[in-house]
PDB file of C-alpha atoms in Angstrom:
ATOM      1  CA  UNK A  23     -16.157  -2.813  19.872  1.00  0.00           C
ATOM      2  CA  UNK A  24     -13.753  -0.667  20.878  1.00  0.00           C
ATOM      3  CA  UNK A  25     -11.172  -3.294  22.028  1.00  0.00           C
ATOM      4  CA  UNK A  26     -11.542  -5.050  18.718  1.00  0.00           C
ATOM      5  CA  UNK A  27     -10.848  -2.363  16.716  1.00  0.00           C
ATOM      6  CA  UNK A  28      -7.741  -1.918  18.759  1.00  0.00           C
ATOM      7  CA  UNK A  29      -6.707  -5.919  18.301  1.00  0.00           C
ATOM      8  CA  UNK A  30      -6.928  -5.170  14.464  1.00  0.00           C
ATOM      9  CA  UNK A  31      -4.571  -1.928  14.396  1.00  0.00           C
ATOM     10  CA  UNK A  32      -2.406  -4.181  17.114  1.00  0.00           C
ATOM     11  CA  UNK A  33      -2.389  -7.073  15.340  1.00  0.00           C
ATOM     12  CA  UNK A  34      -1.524  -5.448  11.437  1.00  0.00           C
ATOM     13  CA  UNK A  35       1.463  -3.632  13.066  1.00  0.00           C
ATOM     14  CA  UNK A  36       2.514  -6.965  14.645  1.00  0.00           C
ATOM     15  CA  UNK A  37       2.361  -8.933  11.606  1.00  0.00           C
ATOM     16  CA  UNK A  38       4.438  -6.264   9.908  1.00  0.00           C
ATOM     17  CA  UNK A  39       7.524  -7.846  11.654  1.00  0.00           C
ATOM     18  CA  UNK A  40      10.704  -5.945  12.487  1.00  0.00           C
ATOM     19  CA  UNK A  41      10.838  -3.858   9.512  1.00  0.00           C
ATOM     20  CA  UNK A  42       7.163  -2.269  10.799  1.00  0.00           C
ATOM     21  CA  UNK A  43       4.666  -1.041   8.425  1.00  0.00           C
ATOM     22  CA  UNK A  44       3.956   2.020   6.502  1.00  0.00           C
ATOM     23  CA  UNK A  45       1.423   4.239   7.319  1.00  0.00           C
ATOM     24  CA  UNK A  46      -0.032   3.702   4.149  1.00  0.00           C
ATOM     25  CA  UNK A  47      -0.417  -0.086   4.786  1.00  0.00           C
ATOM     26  CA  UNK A  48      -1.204   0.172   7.813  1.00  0.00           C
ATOM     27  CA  UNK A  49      -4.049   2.076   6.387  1.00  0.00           C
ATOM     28  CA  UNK A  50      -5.456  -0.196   3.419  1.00  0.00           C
ATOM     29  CA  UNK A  51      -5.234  -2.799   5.849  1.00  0.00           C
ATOM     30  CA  UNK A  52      -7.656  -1.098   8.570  1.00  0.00           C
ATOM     31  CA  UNK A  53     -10.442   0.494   6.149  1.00  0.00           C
ATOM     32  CA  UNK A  54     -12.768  -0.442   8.146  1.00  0.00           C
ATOM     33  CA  UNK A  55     -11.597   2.153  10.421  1.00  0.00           C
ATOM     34  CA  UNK A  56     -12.032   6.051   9.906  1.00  0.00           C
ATOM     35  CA  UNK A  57      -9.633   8.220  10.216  1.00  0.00           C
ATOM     36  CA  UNK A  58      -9.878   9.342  14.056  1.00  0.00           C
ATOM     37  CA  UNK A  59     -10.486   5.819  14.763  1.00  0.00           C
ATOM     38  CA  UNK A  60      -7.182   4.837  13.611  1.00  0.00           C
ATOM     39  CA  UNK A  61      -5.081   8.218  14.522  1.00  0.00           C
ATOM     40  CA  UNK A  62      -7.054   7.607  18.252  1.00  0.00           C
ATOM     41  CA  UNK A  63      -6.027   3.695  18.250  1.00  0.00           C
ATOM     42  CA  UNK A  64      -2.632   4.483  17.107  1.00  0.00           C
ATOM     43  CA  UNK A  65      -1.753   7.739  19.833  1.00  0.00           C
ATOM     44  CA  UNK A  66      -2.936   4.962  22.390  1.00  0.00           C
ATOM     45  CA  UNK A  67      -0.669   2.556  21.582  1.00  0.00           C
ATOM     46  CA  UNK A  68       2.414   4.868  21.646  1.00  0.00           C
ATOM     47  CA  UNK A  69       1.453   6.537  24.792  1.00  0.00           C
ATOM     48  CA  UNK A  70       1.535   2.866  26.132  1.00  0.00           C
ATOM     49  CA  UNK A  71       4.637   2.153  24.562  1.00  0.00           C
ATOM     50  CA  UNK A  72       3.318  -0.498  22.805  1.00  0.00           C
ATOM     51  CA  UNK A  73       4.601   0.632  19.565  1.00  0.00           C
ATOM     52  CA  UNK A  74       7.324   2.856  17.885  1.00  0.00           C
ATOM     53  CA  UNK A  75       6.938   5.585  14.947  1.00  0.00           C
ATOM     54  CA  UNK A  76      10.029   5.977  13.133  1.00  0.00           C
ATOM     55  CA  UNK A  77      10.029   7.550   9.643  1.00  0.00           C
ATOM     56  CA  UNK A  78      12.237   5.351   6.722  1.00  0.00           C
ATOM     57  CA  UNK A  79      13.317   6.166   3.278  1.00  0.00           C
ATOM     58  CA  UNK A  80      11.711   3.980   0.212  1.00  0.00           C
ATOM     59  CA  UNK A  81      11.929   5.080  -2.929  1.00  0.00           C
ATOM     60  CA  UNK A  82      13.468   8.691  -2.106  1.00  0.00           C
ATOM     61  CA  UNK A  83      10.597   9.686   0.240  1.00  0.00           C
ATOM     62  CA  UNK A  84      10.232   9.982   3.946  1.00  0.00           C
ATOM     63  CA  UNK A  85       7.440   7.486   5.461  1.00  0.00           C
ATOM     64  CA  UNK A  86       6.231   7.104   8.457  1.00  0.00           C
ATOM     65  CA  UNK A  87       6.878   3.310   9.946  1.00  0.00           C
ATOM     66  CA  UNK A  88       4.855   1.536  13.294  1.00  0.00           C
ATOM     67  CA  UNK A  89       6.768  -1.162  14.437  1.00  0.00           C
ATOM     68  CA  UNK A  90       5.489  -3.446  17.918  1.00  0.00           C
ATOM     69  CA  UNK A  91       7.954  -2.582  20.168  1.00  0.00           C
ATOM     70  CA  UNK A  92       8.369  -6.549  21.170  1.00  0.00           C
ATOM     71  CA  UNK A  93      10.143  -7.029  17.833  1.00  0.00           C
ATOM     72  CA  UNK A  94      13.134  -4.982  19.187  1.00  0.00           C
TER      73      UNK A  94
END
């Protein structure tokens, strides 16, 4: 269960390409997930460098950004 969960969060940040996605995507597209679910999943796959965090500007604000580090 666990594992699948992770191949969803994995898999939306993947799909998101070189450009990453939002934090807010990233969200409506895992709603399945709660909150410490997805903050858990997430931690895990930047302590396994797996992913990056990077914030971006869009439309004047800061956002946070995941991109899959195999896009580099």
């Amino acid at each position: 269960e666990n594992e699948r969960k992770s191949v969803v969060v994995g898999n939306a940040i993947k799909d998101a390409g070189k450009e990453g996605i939002s934090k807010y995507k990233l969200f409506n597209k895992t709603r399945s997930l709660n909150k410490r679910e997805r903050d858990q999943i997430i931690q895990d796959l930047l302590d396994s460098e797996s992913i990056t965090m990077d914030r971006a500007a869009k439309n004047g604000r800061s956002v946070t950004v995941y991109i899959w580090r195999n896009n580099e």
